[in-house]
mmCIF file of C-alpha atoms in Angstrom:
data_model
loop_
_atom_site.group_PDB
_atom_site.id
_atom_site.type_symbol
_atom_site.label_atom_id
_atom_site.label_comp_id
_atom_site.label_asym_id
_atom_site.label_seq_id
_atom_site.Cartn_x
_atom_site.Cartn_y
_atom_site.Cartn_z
ATOM 1 C CA UNK A 27 0.000 0.000 0.000
ATOM 2 C CA UNK A 28 0.987 3.617 -0.501
ATOM 3 C CA UNK A 29 0.664 6.441 2.019
ATOM 4 C CA UNK A 30 0.356 9.991 0.701
ATOM 5 C CA UNK A 31 0.384 13.411 2.323
ATOM 6 C CA UNK A 32 -0.712 16.791 1.000
ATOM 7 C CA UNK A 33 0.771 19.520 3.214
ATOM 8 C CA UNK A 34 -1.152 22.739 2.656
ATOM 9 C CA UNK A 35 -1.057 26.127 4.297
ATOM 10 C CA UNK A 36 -4.362 25.481 6.093
ATOM 11 C CA UNK A 37 -4.856 21.696 6.226
ATOM 12 C CA UNK A 38 -2.687 18.618 5.856
ATOM 13 C CA UNK A 39 -4.514 15.765 4.126
ATOM 14 C CA UNK A 40 -3.555 12.127 3.978
ATOM 15 C CA UNK A 41 -4.640 9.073 2.042
ATOM 16 C CA UNK A 42 -3.988 5.360 2.091
ATOM 17 C CA UNK A 43 -3.986 3.981 -1.433
ATOM 18 C CA UNK A 44 -4.134 0.503 -2.884
ATOM 19 C CA UNK A 45 -4.061 -0.239 -6.627
ATOM 20 C CA UNK A 46 -4.385 3.464 -7.563
ATOM 21 C CA UNK A 47 -7.499 3.926 -5.425
ATOM 22 C CA UNK A 48 -7.957 5.868 -2.198
ATOM 23 C CA UNK A 49 -9.244 3.468 0.451
ATOM 24 C CA UNK A 50 -8.951 5.809 3.429
ATOM 25 C CA UNK A 51 -8.379 9.542 3.805
ATOM 26 C CA UNK A 52 -8.569 12.342 6.335
ATOM 27 C CA UNK A 53 -7.052 15.664 7.338
ATOM 28 C CA UNK A 54 -5.876 17.806 10.224
ATOM 29 C CA UNK A 55 -5.075 21.479 10.661
ATOM 30 C CA UNK A 56 -1.542 22.089 9.437
ATOM 31 C CA UNK A 57 1.000 22.343 12.227
ATOM 32 C CA UNK A 58 4.446 23.904 12.100
ATOM 33 C CA UNK A 59 5.522 21.671 15.012
ATOM 34 C CA UNK A 60 7.618 18.953 13.353
ATOM 35 C CA UNK A 61 7.273 16.439 16.187
ATOM 36 C CA UNK A 62 3.514 16.931 16.209
ATOM 37 C CA UNK A 63 3.450 16.315 12.445
ATOM 38 C CA UNK A 64 5.375 13.065 12.937
ATOM 39 C CA UNK A 65 2.964 11.950 15.683
ATOM 40 C CA UNK A 66 -0.054 12.706 13.482
ATOM 41 C CA UNK A 67 1.445 10.770 10.583
ATOM 42 C CA UNK A 68 2.189 7.851 12.891
ATOM 43 C CA UNK A 69 -1.439 7.739 14.025
ATOM 44 C CA UNK A 70 -2.810 7.181 10.500
ATOM 45 C CA UNK A 71 -0.054 5.621 8.364
ATOM 46 C CA UNK A 72 -0.772 2.216 6.819
ATOM 47 C CA UNK A 73 1.204 -0.982 7.369
ATOM 48 C CA UNK A 74 2.840 -2.380 5.392
ATOM 49 C CA UNK A 75 3.757 0.749 3.407
ATOM 50 C CA UNK A 76 5.537 0.352 0.062
ATOM 51 C CA UNK A 77 6.455 4.025 -0.142
ATOM 52 C CA UNK A 78 5.322 7.489 0.924
ATOM 53 C CA UNK A 79 4.487 10.302 -1.501
ATOM 54 C CA UNK A 80 4.299 13.904 -0.282
ATOM 55 C CA UNK A 81 2.646 16.856 -1.996
ATOM 56 C CA UNK A 82 3.717 20.230 -0.589
ATOM 57 C CA UNK A 83 3.919 23.844 -1.600
ATOM 58 C CA UNK A 84 7.259 25.119 -2.878
ATOM 59 C CA UNK A 85 9.984 23.392 -4.841
ATOM 60 C CA UNK A 86 12.097 20.476 -3.703
ATOM 61 C CA UNK A 87 15.437 18.838 -4.456
ATOM 62 C CA UNK A 88 15.703 15.076 -4.902
ATOM 63 C CA UNK A 89 17.253 14.730 -1.444
ATOM 64 C CA UNK A 90 14.230 16.329 0.214
ATOM 65 C CA UNK A 91 15.454 19.859 0.898
ATOM 66 C CA UNK A 92 13.541 22.957 -0.100
ATOM 67 C CA UNK A 93 14.848 24.925 -3.051
ATOM 68 C CA UNK A 94 12.577 27.828 -2.160
ATOM 69 C CA UNK A 95 9.126 28.854 -0.947
ATOM 70 C CA UNK A 96 8.252 25.755 1.086
ATOM 71 C CA UNK A 97 4.879 25.720 2.859
ATOM 72 C CA UNK A 98 6.473 24.835 6.206
ATOM 73 C CA UNK A 99 10.093 25.573 7.036
ATOM 74 C CA UNK A 100 10.136 22.649 9.470
ATOM 75 C CA UNK A 101 9.557 20.074 6.710
ATOM 76 C CA UNK A 102 12.774 21.199 5.006
ATOM 77 C CA UNK A 103 14.806 22.094 8.113
ATOM 78 C CA UNK A 104 14.260 18.585 9.509
ATOM 79 C CA UNK A 105 14.214 16.933 6.057
ATOM 80 C CA UNK A 106 10.850 15.218 6.342
ATOM 81 C CA UNK A 107 11.555 12.733 3.542
ATOM 82 C CA UNK A 108 14.793 11.493 5.106
ATOM 83 C CA UNK A 109 13.206 11.293 8.563
ATOM 84 C CA UNK A 110 10.196 9.275 7.376
ATOM 85 C CA UNK A 111 12.342 7.036 5.186
ATOM 86 C CA UNK A 112 14.473 6.046 8.175
ATOM 87 C CA UNK A 113 11.499 5.712 10.500
ATOM 88 C CA UNK A 114 9.367 3.531 8.230
ATOM 89 C CA UNK A 115 12.188 1.936 6.187
ATOM 90 C CA UNK A 116 10.676 2.756 2.817
ATOM 91 C CA UNK A 117 11.282 5.223 -0.026
ATOM 92 C CA UNK A 118 9.802 8.707 0.434
ATOM 93 C CA UNK A 119 9.203 11.208 -2.380
ATOM 94 C CA UNK A 120 8.211 14.881 -2.286
ATOM 95 C CA UNK A 121 7.029 17.226 -5.028
ATOM 96 C CA UNK A 122 5.288 20.560 -5.472
ATOM 97 C CA UNK A 123 1.554 20.257 -4.788
ATOM 98 C CA UNK A 124 0.353 21.680 -8.113
ATOM 99 C CA UNK A 125 2.725 19.349 -9.971
ATOM 100 C CA UNK A 126 1.274 16.396 -8.077
ATOM 101 C CA UNK A 127 -2.215 17.492 -9.109
ATOM 102 C CA UNK A 128 -1.083 17.800 -12.732
ATOM 103 C CA UNK A 129 0.460 14.312 -12.679
ATOM 104 C CA UNK A 130 -2.822 12.843 -11.407
ATOM 105 C CA UNK A 131 -4.966 14.700 -13.908
ATOM 106 C CA UNK A 132 -2.656 13.710 -16.776
ATOM 107 C CA UNK A 133 -2.719 10.067 -15.719
ATOM 108 C CA UNK A 134 -6.401 9.717 -14.836
ATOM 109 C CA UNK A 135 -8.327 12.967 -15.346
ATOM 110 C CA UNK A 136 -9.039 16.040 -17.428
ATOM 111 C CA UNK A 137 -5.510 16.330 -18.887
ATOM 112 C CA UNK A 138 -5.396 12.764 -20.167
ATOM 113 C CA UNK A 139 -5.812 13.769 -23.826
ATOM 114 C CA UNK A 140 -3.905 17.077 -23.654
ATOM 115 C CA UNK A 141 -0.311 17.933 -24.480
ATOM 116 C CA UNK A 142 0.009 21.560 -23.336
ATOM 117 C CA UNK A 143 -1.757 22.720 -20.199
ATOM 118 C CA UNK A 144 -1.468 24.784 -17.039
ATOM 119 C CA UNK A 145 -3.034 23.682 -13.761
ATOM 120 C CA UNK A 146 -3.727 26.073 -10.888
ATOM 121 C CA UNK A 147 -4.387 24.906 -7.331
ATOM 122 C CA UNK A 148 -6.654 27.455 -5.658
ATOM 123 C CA UNK A 149 -5.714 26.953 -2.036
ATOM 124 C CA UNK A 150 -4.059 28.953 0.723
ATOM 125 C CA UNK A 151 -1.785 30.460 -1.911
ATOM 126 C CA UNK A 152 -1.874 29.885 -5.670
ATOM 127 C CA UNK A 153 -0.089 26.780 -6.887
ATOM 128 C CA UNK A 154 0.731 26.302 -10.557
ATOM 129 C CA UNK A 155 2.101 23.471 -12.692
ATOM 130 C CA UNK A 156 2.911 23.454 -16.390
ATOM 131 C CA UNK A 157 2.781 20.649 -18.950
ATOM 132 C CA UNK A 158 4.546 21.061 -22.304
ATOM 133 C CA UNK A 159 4.363 18.443 -25.061
ATOM 134 C CA UNK A 160 2.802 15.965 -22.660
ATOM 135 C CA UNK A 161 5.542 16.298 -20.026
ATOM 136 C CA UNK A 162 5.692 18.098 -16.690
ATOM 137 C CA UNK A 163 7.846 21.203 -17.169
ATOM 138 C CA UNK A 164 10.137 21.927 -14.228
ATOM 139 C CA UNK A 165 12.566 24.463 -15.734
ATOM 140 C CA UNK A 166 16.336 24.828 -15.446
ATOM 141 C CA UNK A 167 16.366 25.036 -11.625
ATOM 142 C CA UNK A 168 13.201 22.995 -10.906
ATOM 143 C CA UNK A 169 11.226 26.158 -10.065
ATOM 144 C CA UNK A 170 9.042 26.622 -13.162
ATOM 145 C CA UNK A 171 5.454 27.625 -12.510
ATOM 146 C CA UNK A 172 5.976 30.055 -9.615
ATOM 147 C CA UNK A 173 2.998 32.117 -10.775
ATOM 148 C CA UNK A 174 2.220 33.156 -7.213
ATOM 149 C CA UNK A 175 5.303 35.380 -7.422
ATOM 150 C CA UNK A 176 4.147 37.121 -10.596
ATOM 151 C CA UNK A 177 3.053 40.706 -9.762
ATOM 152 C CA UNK A 178 -0.627 41.169 -8.973
ATOM 153 C CA UNK A 179 -0.705 44.947 -8.832
ATOM 154 C CA UNK A 180 1.474 48.028 -9.183
ATOM 155 C CA UNK A 181 0.400 51.139 -7.274
ATOM 156 C CA UNK A 182 2.884 53.494 -8.926
ATOM 157 C CA UNK A 183 5.409 52.945 -6.152
ATOM 158 C CA UNK A 184 5.735 49.213 -5.555
ATOM 159 C CA UNK A 185 4.586 45.844 -6.851
ATOM 160 C CA UNK A 186 2.264 43.600 -4.871
ATOM 161 C CA UNK A 187 3.016 39.852 -4.734
ATOM 162 C CA UNK A 188 1.032 36.902 -3.356
ATOM 163 C CA UNK A 189 -1.475 39.018 -1.437
ATOM 164 C CA UNK A 190 -4.681 39.253 -3.459
ATOM 165 C CA UNK A 191 -4.502 35.688 -4.807
ATOM 166 C CA UNK A 192 -3.772 34.389 -1.314
ATOM 167 C CA UNK A 193 -6.790 33.171 0.659
ATOM 168 C CA UNK A 194 -5.028 33.497 4.042
ATOM 169 C CA UNK A 195 -4.176 37.167 3.431
ATOM 170 C CA UNK A 196 -7.710 38.013 2.266
ATOM 171 C CA UNK A 197 -9.380 36.130 5.119
ATOM 172 C CA UNK A 198 -7.216 37.982 7.644
ATOM 173 C CA UNK A 199 -8.047 41.253 5.905
ATOM 174 C CA UNK A 200 -11.714 40.458 6.436
ATOM 175 C CA UNK A 201 -11.208 39.408 10.052
ATOM 176 C CA UNK A 202 -7.715 39.782 11.611
ATOM 177 C CA UNK A 203 -8.581 37.215 14.294
ATOM 178 C CA UNK A 204 -8.830 34.423 11.695
ATOM 179 C CA UNK A 205 -5.577 32.589 10.952
ATOM 180 C CA UNK A 206 -6.653 30.192 8.187
ATOM 181 C CA UNK A 207 -7.719 30.990 4.658
ATOM 182 C CA UNK A 208 -11.453 30.547 4.065
ATOM 183 C CA UNK A 209 -12.647 31.904 0.725
ATOM 184 C CA UNK A 210 -15.827 29.798 0.964
ATOM 185 C CA UNK A 211 -16.751 31.714 4.121
ATOM 186 C CA UNK A 212 -16.085 34.972 2.263
ATOM 187 C CA UNK A 213 -18.267 33.739 -0.578
ATOM 188 C CA UNK A 214 -21.117 33.027 1.842
ATOM 189 C CA UNK A 215 -20.741 36.522 3.316
ATOM 190 C CA UNK A 216 -20.684 38.051 -0.173
ATOM 191 C CA UNK A 217 -23.901 36.226 -1.081
ATOM 192 C CA UNK A 218 -25.438 37.877 1.991
ATOM 193 C CA UNK A 219 -24.507 41.291 0.508
ATOM 194 C CA UNK A 220 -21.542 41.849 2.819
ATOM 195 C CA UNK A 221 -19.734 44.618 0.895
ATOM 196 C CA UNK A 222 -16.302 43.952 2.384
ATOM 197 C CA UNK A 223 -16.522 40.278 1.481
ATOM 198 C CA UNK A 224 -17.736 41.189 -2.010
ATOM 199 C CA UNK A 225 -14.698 43.433 -2.546
ATOM 200 C CA UNK A 226 -12.304 40.735 -1.339
ATOM 201 C CA UNK A 227 -13.886 38.140 -3.649
ATOM 202 C CA UNK A 228 -13.452 40.582 -6.539
ATOM 203 C CA UNK A 229 -9.790 41.175 -5.606
ATOM 204 C CA UNK A 230 -9.118 37.448 -5.433
ATOM 205 C CA UNK A 231 -10.845 36.687 -8.720
ATOM 206 C CA UNK A 232 -9.066 39.468 -10.593
ATOM 207 C CA UNK A 233 -5.661 38.472 -9.216
ATOM 208 C CA UNK A 234 -6.101 34.793 -10.106
ATOM 209 C CA UNK A 235 -7.372 35.733 -13.573
ATOM 210 C CA UNK A 236 -4.254 37.872 -14.081
ATOM 211 C CA UNK A 237 -1.997 34.927 -13.137
ATOM 212 C CA UNK A 238 -3.918 32.727 -15.576
ATOM 213 C CA UNK A 239 -3.391 35.357 -18.273
ATOM 214 C CA UNK A 240 0.342 35.412 -17.560
ATOM 215 C CA UNK A 241 0.451 31.614 -17.917
ATOM 216 C CA UNK A 242 -1.509 31.755 -21.159
ATOM 217 C CA UNK A 243 0.917 34.272 -22.671
ATOM 218 C CA UNK A 244 3.985 32.381 -21.452
ATOM 219 C CA UNK A 245 3.025 28.790 -22.279
ATOM 220 C CA UNK A 246 0.205 28.934 -24.883
ATOM 221 C CA UNK A 247 -1.755 26.077 -23.255
ATOM 222 C CA UNK A 248 -4.690 24.357 -24.891
ATOM 223 C CA UNK A 249 -6.276 23.952 -21.472
ATOM 224 C CA UNK A 250 -6.217 25.714 -18.085
ATOM 225 C CA UNK A 251 -7.477 23.630 -15.155
ATOM 226 C CA UNK A 252 -8.532 24.765 -11.678
ATOM 227 C CA UNK A 253 -8.084 22.480 -8.669
ATOM 228 C CA UNK A 254 -7.984 22.912 -4.900
ATOM 229 C CA UNK A 255 -10.798 23.522 -2.461
ATOM 230 C CA UNK A 256 -11.701 26.985 -3.777
ATOM 231 C CA UNK A 257 -12.374 25.589 -7.255
ATOM 232 C CA UNK A 258 -15.539 24.045 -5.753
ATOM 233 C CA UNK A 259 -16.965 27.557 -5.461
ATOM 234 C CA UNK A 260 -19.255 28.421 -8.374
ATOM 235 C CA UNK A 261 -19.264 32.147 -7.594
ATOM 236 C CA UNK A 262 -15.491 32.542 -7.374
ATOM 237 C CA UNK A 263 -14.585 30.360 -10.347
ATOM 238 C CA UNK A 264 -17.247 32.057 -12.470
ATOM 239 C CA UNK A 265 -15.753 35.438 -11.577
ATOM 240 C CA UNK A 266 -12.224 34.231 -12.400
ATOM 241 C CA UNK A 267 -13.476 33.012 -15.791
ATOM 242 C CA UNK A 268 -15.271 36.328 -16.382
ATOM 243 C CA UNK A 269 -12.174 38.449 -15.738
ATOM 244 C CA UNK A 270 -9.992 36.053 -17.707
ATOM 245 C CA UNK A 271 -12.408 36.347 -20.613
ATOM 246 C CA UNK A 272 -11.955 40.127 -20.487
ATOM 247 C CA UNK A 273 -8.252 39.542 -21.226
ATOM 248 C CA UNK A 274 -9.043 37.122 -24.034
ATOM 249 C CA UNK A 275 -11.275 39.715 -25.715
ATOM 250 C CA UNK A 276 -8.190 41.908 -26.175
ATOM 251 C CA UNK A 277 -6.190 39.078 -27.751
ATOM 252 C CA UNK A 278 -6.102 39.565 -31.515
ATOM 253 C CA UNK A 279 -4.733 36.077 -32.222
ATOM 254 C CA UNK A 280 -8.200 34.537 -31.742
ATOM 255 C CA UNK A 281 -6.824 31.684 -29.649
ATOM 256 C CA UNK A 282 -8.390 30.679 -26.369
ATOM 257 C CA UNK A 283 -7.702 27.693 -24.107
ATOM 258 C CA UNK A 284 -10.441 25.554 -22.627
ATOM 259 C CA UNK A 285 -11.099 26.363 -18.954
ATOM 260 C CA UNK A 286 -12.080 23.401 -16.765
ATOM 261 C CA UNK A 287 -12.038 22.156 -13.188
ATOM 262 C CA UNK A 288 -9.869 19.173 -12.283
ATOM 263 C CA UNK A 289 -11.653 15.829 -12.213
ATOM 264 C CA UNK A 290 -10.493 14.896 -8.716
ATOM 265 C CA UNK A 291 -10.547 18.272 -6.957
ATOM 266 C CA UNK A 292 -8.499 18.318 -3.765
ATOM 267 C CA UNK A 293 -7.786 14.605 -4.131
ATOM 268 C CA UNK A 294 -5.629 15.325 -7.210
ATOM 269 C CA UNK A 295 -2.712 16.274 -4.958
ATOM 270 C CA UNK A 296 -2.933 12.989 -3.057
ATOM 271 C CA UNK A 297 -3.349 10.882 -6.199
ATOM 272 C CA UNK A 298 -0.394 12.634 -7.830
ATOM 273 C CA UNK A 299 1.800 12.142 -4.775
ATOM 274 C CA UNK A 300 1.195 8.405 -5.114
ATOM 275 C CA UNK A 301 2.512 8.558 -8.687
ATOM 276 C CA UNK A 302 5.867 9.950 -7.535
ATOM 277 C CA UNK A 303 7.064 6.453 -6.720
ATOM 278 C CA UNK A 304 6.293 5.209 -10.226
ATOM 279 C CA UNK A 305 8.427 7.724 -12.144
#
């Protein structure tokens, strides 16, 4: 059996898989306490375990250290892959979360028949993975697809990065006492005519649409897919598509990619992490 983890900025999800199917899954609130993470893993891991696949934000070297932008510094500082490999005496693999989602969707889902695509994970931050000519594109330093670091706004003095397309930042802007990102809560407030929530939903949708536009110009994909928990929101995804369409209307080349949701939603990350051991 295979054990997979998806370490997100808000929740850490896990799954036990057998023959490419999830037979058990669950989640807990993400902790930055490494020993607590190890205890939580130990309470749910399957036995016997053939290998462990980990999906996490940021970019990772083959030996399990962060190249940059990891979700949790503790996973890199303590080298989670090496620690788990020694503890459970099995191979452990780690990869960027959006790339894991792309691998799953290419193998089983909406990208199966596509050659050039970009997949965005709408989560705590904005994950992105790129496929070119049917292959995952990682770039010269394994950091391709860092769309969250593309500028969202310029106020005439400075650029704004990873603020408006970041659910944690927007949720805290709505209510400073909240520590986790919750765009679905903001959507519910917006549907109740809460003006502040409405403005934050607009900011998020415009920022994500801009990142999608950047990816379209850079990679010329035939398809753009949305995954992650926020993609389940009809209001938000419809707004992203609306603002993205405004960009397309200014494109004189008359080309336009198909916009879809991932087939497996949040499970794409877990399914893709299981594929890491088959590469």
